[in-house]
């Protein structure tokens, strides 16, 4: 059985909105477009109504005048007397359609151009001919054209004034919205003391608009979040401090146990508990933002090699050759802490080989395991979150992220296309000023 042939896949082209500049999506631009369109629609509607009413009145008045003259001309024609001025049988310039109407036995009027001037014609039947008269309509036409110009000018002036007033009002709202957004970004970046402090929320007697309600809700949320985080940080620090004293005694007591497998197990668990306590203390200091950096200029490659050697066998170091050695301005102790945590995490949760690559001011640590879980790549490491097996991540990556932020470095997590977890640390490269001699690297 033959299958049906499917048509060629159609390429979806980006819509017009994708090609527009980014500023066209702003509230100010949308409001300006809306106000302009509405003003143009209203001005056009009012202009049409005024133009129609005035034109109908003017044309009606000229028609009545022309018909009145036509009656006088008809009476004179029937009496056999002389026709009034600007009247006659089949006069030159009479529109053909109006002549045909009169010859057909009906009476009518029409505005037409005659010798460069607007003229109101009136015609009636007269023995197979058209008896017609004309009235100068140029003054009325100029009046209507002047009225149309006045309508257009006043409409443009009204649109401009409305745009100015609308832009001023909308800008005040958008300025407050931008301020609220900036405060929200500061809170998201960790500045929990940031507040909008909208004056409308501080004064209960003033009526609050939607922007003030949003600003007040954001301030309330930030205050609540700050209280909870401070309480959590205080709890973590207090627990870690309280555990240090009994752990010190427990460690000393474990050293006094007789040699043997049970003693080794106890000592191993005590060391793990002490390491966890020290990690908790370090995290509490990072959360409190009390850490002080000790910046100095260091060659990056030797530091990475030393961390790799300390991690034990199985760690490969690759230095990308590119001119002279790269120097970075950083805190050596914190850098070694970050790299040590990254390499240790790669050994514990990945598979060999673990490769540390130094490429300029960027240090990449890669293993060949299953890679980082999706939540970690999307939102960063989370404390004590594990997914079973070798996918669990404890406090090591959390500390690495915090210490990198203190140093002013960037730490990103991703998975390699061929498999494996990749942690990329980008350090601030040291660039000596032109008029200052380059300092020697600090002694490690």
GROMACS .gro file of C-alpha atoms in nm:
model
  444
    1UNK     CA    1   0.000   0.000   0.000
    2UNK     CA    2   0.148   0.330  -0.106
    3UNK     CA    3   0.161   0.609   0.149
    4UNK     CA    4   0.037   0.956   0.086
    5UNK     CA    5   0.291   1.218  -0.008
    6UNK     CA    6   0.318   1.502   0.232
    7UNK     CA    7   0.374   1.857   0.119
    8UNK     CA    8   0.696   2.040   0.182
    9UNK     CA    9   0.729   2.192   0.523
   10UNK     CA   10   0.652   2.559   0.522
   11UNK     CA   11   0.907   2.791   0.674
   12UNK     CA   12   0.750   3.012   0.935
   13UNK     CA   13   0.861   3.367   0.883
   14UNK     CA   14   0.884   3.599   1.179
   15UNK     CA   15   0.588   3.830   1.213
   16UNK     CA   16   0.601   4.206   1.188
   17UNK     CA   17   0.609   4.240   1.567
   18UNK     CA   18   0.935   4.047   1.578
   19UNK     CA   19   1.099   4.297   1.341
   20UNK     CA   20   0.988   4.606   1.531
   21UNK     CA   21   1.234   4.782   1.766
   22UNK     CA   22   1.220   4.687   2.132
   23UNK     CA   23   1.102   5.032   2.240
   24UNK     CA   24   0.775   4.983   2.050
   25UNK     CA   25   0.671   4.735   2.322
   26UNK     CA   26   0.685   4.999   2.597
   27UNK     CA   27   0.373   5.130   2.765
   28UNK     CA   28   0.463   5.487   2.668
   29UNK     CA   29   0.479   5.400   2.299
   30UNK     CA   30   0.156   5.199   2.311
   31UNK     CA   31  -0.022   5.479   2.496
   32UNK     CA   32   0.104   5.738   2.246
   33UNK     CA   33  -0.016   5.526   1.955
   34UNK     CA   34  -0.353   5.467   2.122
   35UNK     CA   35  -0.402   5.837   2.204
   36UNK     CA   36  -0.298   5.940   1.852
   37UNK     CA   37  -0.529   5.692   1.685
   38UNK     CA   38  -0.823   5.785   1.906
   39UNK     CA   39  -0.763   6.159   1.854
   40UNK     CA   40  -0.741   6.109   1.476
   41UNK     CA   41  -1.061   5.905   1.475
   42UNK     CA   42  -1.247   6.161   1.685
   43UNK     CA   43  -1.111   6.453   1.482
   44UNK     CA   44  -1.205   6.281   1.156
   45UNK     CA   45  -1.553   6.200   1.285
   46UNK     CA   46  -1.616   6.554   1.409
   47UNK     CA   47  -1.466   6.702   1.092
   48UNK     CA   48  -1.690   6.490   0.872
   49UNK     CA   49  -1.997   6.583   1.075
   50UNK     CA   50  -1.919   6.958   1.066
   51UNK     CA   51  -1.821   6.950   0.698
   52UNK     CA   52  -2.138   6.761   0.606
   53UNK     CA   53  -2.366   6.993   0.804
   54UNK     CA   54  -2.209   7.314   0.672
   55UNK     CA   55  -2.192   7.186   0.316
   56UNK     CA   56  -2.555   7.074   0.326
   57UNK     CA   57  -2.661   7.414   0.458
   58UNK     CA   58  -2.452   7.607   0.203
   59UNK     CA   59  -2.557   7.396  -0.091
   60UNK     CA   60  -2.919   7.417   0.017
   61UNK     CA   61  -2.906   7.794   0.033
   62UNK     CA   62  -2.744   7.818  -0.312
   63UNK     CA   63  -2.995   7.568  -0.455
   64UNK     CA   64  -3.288   7.770  -0.324
   65UNK     CA   65  -3.143   8.083  -0.479
   66UNK     CA   66  -3.087   7.911  -0.814
   67UNK     CA   67  -3.439   7.762  -0.817
   68UNK     CA   68  -3.584   8.103  -0.735
   69UNK     CA   69  -3.404   8.252  -1.035
   70UNK     CA   70  -3.515   7.959  -1.244
   71UNK     CA   71  -3.879   8.028  -1.157
   72UNK     CA   72  -3.834   8.391  -1.263
   73UNK     CA   73  -3.673   8.280  -1.588
   74UNK     CA   74  -3.951   8.028  -1.653
   75UNK     CA   75  -4.219   8.293  -1.596
   76UNK     CA   76  -4.041   8.532  -1.832
   77UNK     CA   77  -4.000   8.261  -2.096
   78UNK     CA   78  -4.366   8.168  -2.081
   79UNK     CA   79  -4.466   8.536  -2.101
   80UNK     CA   80  -4.240   8.581  -2.403
   81UNK     CA   81  -4.034   8.848  -2.232
   82UNK     CA   82  -3.660   8.887  -2.191
   83UNK     CA   83  -3.486   8.630  -1.970
   84UNK     CA   84  -3.313   8.746  -1.650
   85UNK     CA   85  -2.934   8.785  -1.648
   86UNK     CA   86  -2.727   8.464  -1.630
   87UNK     CA   87  -3.021   8.265  -1.773
   88UNK     CA   88  -3.095   8.119  -2.116
   89UNK     CA   89  -3.192   7.827  -2.334
   90UNK     CA   90  -2.918   7.566  -2.356
   91UNK     CA   91  -2.654   7.812  -2.231
   92UNK     CA   92  -2.287   7.724  -2.289
   93UNK     CA   93  -2.123   7.549  -1.995
   94UNK     CA   94  -2.441   7.375  -1.883
   95UNK     CA   95  -2.342   7.024  -1.759
   96UNK     CA   96  -2.450   6.757  -2.006
   97UNK     CA   97  -2.616   6.545  -1.737
   98UNK     CA   98  -2.827   6.837  -1.616
   99UNK     CA   99  -2.916   6.928  -1.981
  100UNK     CA  100  -3.031   6.571  -2.044
  101UNK     CA  101  -3.240   6.580  -1.725
  102UNK     CA  102  -3.413   6.902  -1.833
  103UNK     CA  103  -3.473   6.785  -2.190
  104UNK     CA  104  -3.627   6.473  -2.042
  105UNK     CA  105  -3.890   6.682  -1.871
  106UNK     CA  106  -3.754   6.712  -1.516
  107UNK     CA  107  -3.610   6.997  -1.316
  108UNK     CA  108  -3.282   6.977  -1.127
  109UNK     CA  109  -2.975   7.153  -0.989
  110UNK     CA  110  -2.601   7.082  -0.999
  111UNK     CA  111  -2.275   7.237  -0.882
  112UNK     CA  112  -2.011   7.240  -1.155
  113UNK     CA  113  -1.702   7.433  -1.259
  114UNK     CA  114  -1.773   7.703  -1.517
  115UNK     CA  115  -1.489   7.915  -1.652
  116UNK     CA  116  -1.276   7.837  -1.349
  117UNK     CA  117  -1.542   7.926  -1.095
  118UNK     CA  118  -1.775   7.706  -0.894
  119UNK     CA  119  -2.131   7.756  -1.022
  120UNK     CA  120  -2.470   7.634  -0.904
  121UNK     CA  121  -2.685   7.544  -1.211
  122UNK     CA  122  -3.063   7.505  -1.214
  123UNK     CA  123  -3.243   7.377  -1.527
  124UNK     CA  124  -3.602   7.304  -1.632
  125UNK     CA  125  -3.769   7.178  -1.955
  126UNK     CA  126  -3.875   7.439  -2.216
  127UNK     CA  127  -4.017   7.312  -2.548
  128UNK     CA  128  -3.757   7.040  -2.596
  129UNK     CA  129  -3.477   7.261  -2.469
  130UNK     CA  130  -3.319   7.323  -2.131
  131UNK     CA  131  -3.398   7.653  -1.969
  132UNK     CA  132  -3.114   7.710  -1.722
  133UNK     CA  133  -2.987   7.972  -1.484
  134UNK     CA  134  -2.664   7.996  -1.285
  135UNK     CA  135  -2.561   8.131  -0.947
  136UNK     CA  136  -2.202   8.204  -0.845
  137UNK     CA  137  -2.102   7.940  -0.592
  138UNK     CA  138  -1.731   8.028  -0.561
  139UNK     CA  139  -1.766   8.223  -0.237
  140UNK     CA  140  -1.953   7.936  -0.074
  141UNK     CA  141  -1.691   7.690  -0.202
  142UNK     CA  142  -1.412   7.903  -0.055
  143UNK     CA  143  -1.601   7.916   0.274
  144UNK     CA  144  -1.626   7.538   0.283
  145UNK     CA  145  -1.258   7.496   0.190
  146UNK     CA  146  -1.161   7.744   0.462
  147UNK     CA  147  -1.375   7.554   0.709
  148UNK     CA  148  -1.207   7.227   0.610
  149UNK     CA  149  -0.865   7.385   0.661
  150UNK     CA  150  -0.968   7.517   0.999
  151UNK     CA  151  -1.098   7.172   1.096
  152UNK     CA  152  -0.770   7.006   0.994
  153UNK     CA  153  -0.557   7.269   1.172
  154UNK     CA  154  -0.760   7.258   1.491
  155UNK     CA  155  -0.757   6.877   1.482
  156UNK     CA  156  -0.377   6.869   1.452
  157UNK     CA  157  -0.346   7.121   1.734
  158UNK     CA  158  -0.583   6.919   1.952
  159UNK     CA  159  -0.394   6.597   1.875
  160UNK     CA  160  -0.061   6.760   1.964
  161UNK     CA  161  -0.197   6.905   2.289
  162UNK     CA  162  -0.359   6.574   2.382
  163UNK     CA  163  -0.036   6.389   2.307
  164UNK     CA  164   0.165   6.623   2.529
  165UNK     CA  165  -0.079   6.593   2.818
  166UNK     CA  166  -0.113   6.217   2.768
  167UNK     CA  167   0.264   6.167   2.742
  168UNK     CA  168   0.315   6.365   3.062
  169UNK     CA  169   0.054   6.159   3.247
  170UNK     CA  170   0.173   5.826   3.108
  171UNK     CA  171   0.538   5.911   3.174
  172UNK     CA  172   0.461   5.976   3.539
  173UNK     CA  173   0.303   5.632   3.564
  174UNK     CA  174   0.577   5.454   3.370
  175UNK     CA  175   0.846   5.629   3.574
  176UNK     CA  176   0.692   5.488   3.890
  177UNK     CA  177   0.663   5.145   3.725
  178UNK     CA  178   1.031   5.156   3.623
  179UNK     CA  179   1.123   5.251   3.979
  180UNK     CA  180   0.924   4.955   4.111
  181UNK     CA  181   1.092   4.724   3.857
  182UNK     CA  182   1.439   4.851   3.954
  183UNK     CA  183   1.367   4.784   4.321
  184UNK     CA  184   1.237   4.436   4.235
  185UNK     CA  185   1.560   4.362   4.044
  186UNK     CA  186   1.767   4.485   4.337
  187UNK     CA  187   1.575   4.257   4.571
  188UNK     CA  188   1.623   3.968   4.328
  189UNK     CA  189   1.997   4.042   4.325
  190UNK     CA  190   2.009   4.012   4.705
  191UNK     CA  191   1.961   4.371   4.824
  192UNK     CA  192   1.683   4.301   5.073
  193UNK     CA  193   1.698   4.656   5.210
  194UNK     CA  194   1.570   4.801   4.881
  195UNK     CA  195   1.222   4.955   4.900
  196UNK     CA  196   1.007   5.153   4.657
  197UNK     CA  197   0.868   5.385   4.930
  198UNK     CA  198   0.595   5.526   4.709
  199UNK     CA  199   0.462   5.845   4.878
  200UNK     CA  200   0.105   5.731   4.818
  201UNK     CA  201   0.157   5.422   5.031
  202UNK     CA  202   0.313   5.618   5.317
  203UNK     CA  203   0.014   5.853   5.350
  204UNK     CA  204  -0.308   5.660   5.423
  205UNK     CA  205  -0.519   5.970   5.356
  206UNK     CA  206  -0.415   5.975   4.989
  207UNK     CA  207  -0.598   5.762   4.740
  208UNK     CA  208  -0.387   5.481   4.605
  209UNK     CA  209  -0.375   5.394   4.238
  210UNK     CA  210  -0.275   5.058   4.092
  211UNK     CA  211   0.095   5.147   4.081
  212UNK     CA  212   0.093   5.243   4.448
  213UNK     CA  213  -0.082   4.916   4.534
  214UNK     CA  214   0.184   4.717   4.346
  215UNK     CA  215   0.465   4.918   4.509
  216UNK     CA  216   0.318   4.866   4.855
  217UNK     CA  217   0.278   4.492   4.794
  218UNK     CA  218   0.639   4.471   4.677
  219UNK     CA  219   0.765   4.654   4.986
  220UNK     CA  220   0.559   4.428   5.211
  221UNK     CA  221   0.688   4.118   5.036
  222UNK     CA  222   1.048   4.240   5.063
  223UNK     CA  223   1.009   4.310   5.436
  224UNK     CA  224   0.854   3.970   5.500
  225UNK     CA  225   1.119   3.795   5.291
  226UNK     CA  226   1.396   3.983   5.469
  227UNK     CA  227   1.263   3.886   5.812
  228UNK     CA  228   1.241   3.521   5.711
  229UNK     CA  229   1.587   3.513   5.555
  230UNK     CA  230   1.744   3.690   5.849
  231UNK     CA  231   1.577   3.443   6.086
  232UNK     CA  232   1.701   3.154   5.872
  233UNK     CA  233   2.054   3.292   5.859
  234UNK     CA  234   2.054   3.349   6.232
  235UNK     CA  235   1.926   2.997   6.293
  236UNK     CA  236   2.193   2.845   6.065
  237UNK     CA  237   2.470   3.045   6.230
  238UNK     CA  238   2.346   2.967   6.582
  239UNK     CA  239   2.318   2.595   6.511
  240UNK     CA  240   2.664   2.583   6.356
  241UNK     CA  241   2.817   2.776   6.647
  242UNK     CA  242   2.644   2.558   6.903
  243UNK     CA  243   2.765   2.242   6.731
  244UNK     CA  244   3.130   2.344   6.724
  245UNK     CA  245   3.190   2.300   7.098
  246UNK     CA  246   3.043   1.949   7.136
  247UNK     CA  247   3.201   1.844   6.809
  248UNK     CA  248   3.542   1.952   6.934
  249UNK     CA  249   3.499   1.735   7.242
  250UNK     CA  250   3.357   1.450   7.036
  251UNK     CA  251   3.654   1.467   6.800
  252UNK     CA  252   3.898   1.457   7.090
  253UNK     CA  253   3.713   1.165   7.244
  254UNK     CA  254   3.711   0.977   6.913
  255UNK     CA  255   4.089   1.008   6.894
  256UNK     CA  256   4.113   0.824   7.230
  257UNK     CA  257   3.921   0.521   7.109
  258UNK     CA  258   4.124   0.201   7.069
  259UNK     CA  259   4.238   0.131   6.714
  260UNK     CA  260   3.994  -0.067   6.504
  261UNK     CA  261   3.723  -0.050   6.247
  262UNK     CA  262   3.459   0.097   6.484
  263UNK     CA  263   3.700   0.373   6.584
  264UNK     CA  264   3.770   0.456   6.219
  265UNK     CA  265   3.398   0.478   6.143
  266UNK     CA  266   3.335   0.708   6.438
  267UNK     CA  267   3.627   0.932   6.349
  268UNK     CA  268   3.519   0.946   5.985
  269UNK     CA  269   3.162   1.051   6.079
  270UNK     CA  270   3.294   1.309   6.325
  271UNK     CA  271   3.514   1.462   6.052
  272UNK     CA  272   3.219   1.470   5.815
  273UNK     CA  273   3.005   1.639   6.078
  274UNK     CA  274   3.276   1.895   6.150
  275UNK     CA  275   3.312   1.969   5.777
  276UNK     CA  276   2.935   2.015   5.752
  277UNK     CA  277   2.940   2.251   6.049
  278UNK     CA  278   3.221   2.458   5.896
  279UNK     CA  279   3.028   2.473   5.567
  280UNK     CA  280   2.720   2.598   5.749
  281UNK     CA  281   2.924   2.866   5.922
  282UNK     CA  282   3.074   2.971   5.588
  283UNK     CA  283   2.730   2.989   5.427
  284UNK     CA  284   2.598   3.198   5.716
  285UNK     CA  285   2.884   3.445   5.668
  286UNK     CA  286   2.819   3.458   5.294
  287UNK     CA  287   2.448   3.517   5.354
  288UNK     CA  288   2.525   3.797   5.600
  289UNK     CA  289   2.758   3.956   5.340
  290UNK     CA  290   3.025   4.013   5.601
  291UNK     CA  291   3.309   3.855   5.404
  292UNK     CA  292   3.606   4.079   5.318
  293UNK     CA  293   3.820   3.999   5.016
  294UNK     CA  294   4.199   4.013   5.014
  295UNK     CA  295   4.274   4.101   4.654
  296UNK     CA  296   4.615   4.046   4.499
  297UNK     CA  297   4.759   3.971   4.158
  298UNK     CA  298   4.819   3.600   4.090
  299UNK     CA  299   4.911   3.385   3.795
  300UNK     CA  300   4.608   3.170   3.730
  301UNK     CA  301   4.766   2.857   3.582
  302UNK     CA  302   4.984   2.764   3.885
  303UNK     CA  303   4.687   2.808   4.120
  304UNK     CA  304   4.472   2.577   3.909
  305UNK     CA  305   4.750   2.317   3.890
  306UNK     CA  306   4.798   2.322   4.268
  307UNK     CA  307   4.425   2.273   4.330
  308UNK     CA  308   4.424   1.982   4.083
  309UNK     CA  309   4.721   1.816   4.256
  310UNK     CA  310   4.554   1.857   4.595
  311UNK     CA  311   4.242   1.684   4.462
  312UNK     CA  312   4.440   1.366   4.404
  313UNK     CA  313   4.507   1.161   4.094
  314UNK     CA  314   4.261   1.157   3.811
  315UNK     CA  315   4.252   1.533   3.752
  316UNK     CA  316   4.394   1.658   3.423
  317UNK     CA  317   4.503   2.020   3.380
  318UNK     CA  318   4.511   2.183   3.038
  319UNK     CA  319   4.663   2.525   2.983
  320UNK     CA  320   4.557   2.688   2.658
  321UNK     CA  321   4.875   2.848   2.520
  322UNK     CA  322   4.805   3.206   2.429
  323UNK     CA  323   5.094   3.441   2.489
  324UNK     CA  324   5.224   3.534   2.833
  325UNK     CA  325   5.079   3.388   3.153
  326UNK     CA  326   4.742   3.530   3.249
  327UNK     CA  327   4.726   3.721   3.575
  328UNK     CA  328   4.410   3.781   3.768
  329UNK     CA  329   4.331   4.008   4.057
  330UNK     CA  330   4.155   3.790   4.310
  331UNK     CA  331   4.154   3.645   4.659
  332UNK     CA  332   4.380   3.338   4.641
  333UNK     CA  333   4.224   3.157   4.936
  334UNK     CA  334   3.872   3.199   4.807
  335UNK     CA  335   3.977   3.104   4.453
  336UNK     CA  336   4.131   2.782   4.579
  337UNK     CA  337   3.817   2.716   4.779
  338UNK     CA  338   3.595   2.759   4.472
  339UNK     CA  339   3.814   2.546   4.246
  340UNK     CA  340   3.853   2.282   4.513
  341UNK     CA  341   3.477   2.254   4.556
  342UNK     CA  342   3.423   2.233   4.179
  343UNK     CA  343   3.689   1.965   4.129
  344UNK     CA  344   3.571   1.770   4.435
  345UNK     CA  345   3.211   1.783   4.313
  346UNK     CA  346   3.323   1.656   3.971
  347UNK     CA  347   3.502   1.359   4.130
  348UNK     CA  348   3.216   1.272   4.366
  349UNK     CA  349   2.922   1.307   4.132
  350UNK     CA  350   3.071   1.269   3.786
  351UNK     CA  351   3.293   1.019   3.610
  352UNK     CA  352   3.657   1.048   3.507
  353UNK     CA  353   3.839   1.199   3.344
  354UNK     CA  354   3.801   1.529   3.527
  355UNK     CA  355   3.960   1.805   3.318
  356UNK     CA  356   4.055   2.152   3.445
  357UNK     CA  357   4.113   2.391   3.154
  358UNK     CA  358   4.268   2.736   3.193
  359UNK     CA  359   4.190   2.957   2.895
  360UNK     CA  360   4.284   3.316   2.967
  361UNK     CA  361   4.095   3.434   3.278
  362UNK     CA  362   3.844   3.146   3.246
  363UNK     CA  363   3.879   2.818   3.435
  364UNK     CA  364   3.656   2.530   3.323
  365UNK     CA  365   3.604   2.214   3.527
  366UNK     CA  366   3.446   1.928   3.336
  367UNK     CA  367   3.368   1.569   3.415
  368UNK     CA  368   3.226   1.297   3.190
  369UNK     CA  369   2.930   1.184   3.399
  370UNK     CA  370   2.558   1.235   3.354
  371UNK     CA  371   2.580   1.613   3.388
  372UNK     CA  372   2.407   1.863   3.613
  373UNK     CA  373   2.034   1.824   3.678
  374UNK     CA  374   1.800   2.066   3.505
  375UNK     CA  375   1.705   2.260   3.818
  376UNK     CA  376   2.070   2.344   3.890
  377UNK     CA  377   2.138   2.480   3.541
  378UNK     CA  378   1.817   2.684   3.548
  379UNK     CA  379   1.835   2.830   3.899
  380UNK     CA  380   2.172   2.743   4.046
  381UNK     CA  381   2.256   2.498   4.325
  382UNK     CA  382   2.013   2.454   4.613
  383UNK     CA  383   2.115   2.365   4.964
  384UNK     CA  384   2.072   2.000   5.065
  385UNK     CA  385   1.878   1.917   4.752
  386UNK     CA  386   1.956   1.571   4.623
  387UNK     CA  387   1.801   1.353   4.357
  388UNK     CA  388   1.939   1.021   4.462
  389UNK     CA  389   2.243   0.827   4.347
  390UNK     CA  390   2.525   1.038   4.216
  391UNK     CA  391   2.301   1.332   4.127
  392UNK     CA  392   2.294   1.483   4.470
  393UNK     CA  393   2.456   1.820   4.540
  394UNK     CA  394   2.522   1.939   4.890
  395UNK     CA  395   2.671   2.265   5.008
  396UNK     CA  396   2.989   2.263   4.801
  397UNK     CA  397   2.845   2.427   4.491
  398UNK     CA  398   2.643   2.671   4.702
  399UNK     CA  399   2.964   2.784   4.873
  400UNK     CA  400   3.142   2.805   4.537
  401UNK     CA  401   2.873   3.036   4.399
  402UNK     CA  402   2.883   3.256   4.711
  403UNK     CA  403   3.262   3.284   4.718
  404UNK     CA  404   3.274   3.358   4.344
  405UNK     CA  405   3.028   3.643   4.397
  406UNK     CA  406   3.241   3.781   4.681
  407UNK     CA  407   3.549   3.775   4.454
  408UNK     CA  408   3.363   3.946   4.173
  409UNK     CA  409   3.389   3.640   3.949
  410UNK     CA  410   3.118   3.473   3.742
  411UNK     CA  411   3.031   3.107   3.785
  412UNK     CA  412   2.807   2.930   3.535
  413UNK     CA  413   2.688   2.569   3.514
  414UNK     CA  414   2.600   2.381   3.197
  415UNK     CA  415   2.616   2.038   3.039
  416UNK     CA  416   2.853   1.956   2.756
  417UNK     CA  417   2.690   1.849   2.426
  418UNK     CA  418   2.888   1.524   2.435
  419UNK     CA  419   2.791   1.458   2.797
  420UNK     CA  420   2.928   1.563   3.132
  421UNK     CA  421   2.893   1.856   3.369
  422UNK     CA  422   3.075   2.182   3.294
  423UNK     CA  423   3.141   2.453   3.553
  424UNK     CA  424   3.291   2.773   3.407
  425UNK     CA  425   3.457   3.028   3.639
  426UNK     CA  426   3.535   3.367   3.481
  427UNK     CA  427   3.778   3.582   3.681
  428UNK     CA  428   3.858   3.954   3.644
  429UNK     CA  429   4.181   3.971   3.447
  430UNK     CA  430   4.444   4.208   3.578
  431UNK     CA  431   4.537   4.483   3.332
  432UNK     CA  432   4.813   4.710   3.468
  433UNK     CA  433   4.787   5.083   3.389
  434UNK     CA  434   5.018   5.213   3.120
  435UNK     CA  435   5.207   5.443   3.357
  436UNK     CA  436   5.247   5.187   3.638
  437UNK     CA  437   5.491   4.900   3.636
  438UNK     CA  438   5.325   4.559   3.651
  439UNK     CA  439   5.353   4.418   4.005
  440UNK     CA  440   5.510   4.077   4.053
  441UNK     CA  441   5.268   3.792   4.120
  442UNK     CA  442   5.191   3.727   4.485
  443UNK     CA  443   5.369   3.440   4.647
  444UNK     CA  444   5.134   3.147   4.688
   0.00000   0.00000   0.00000
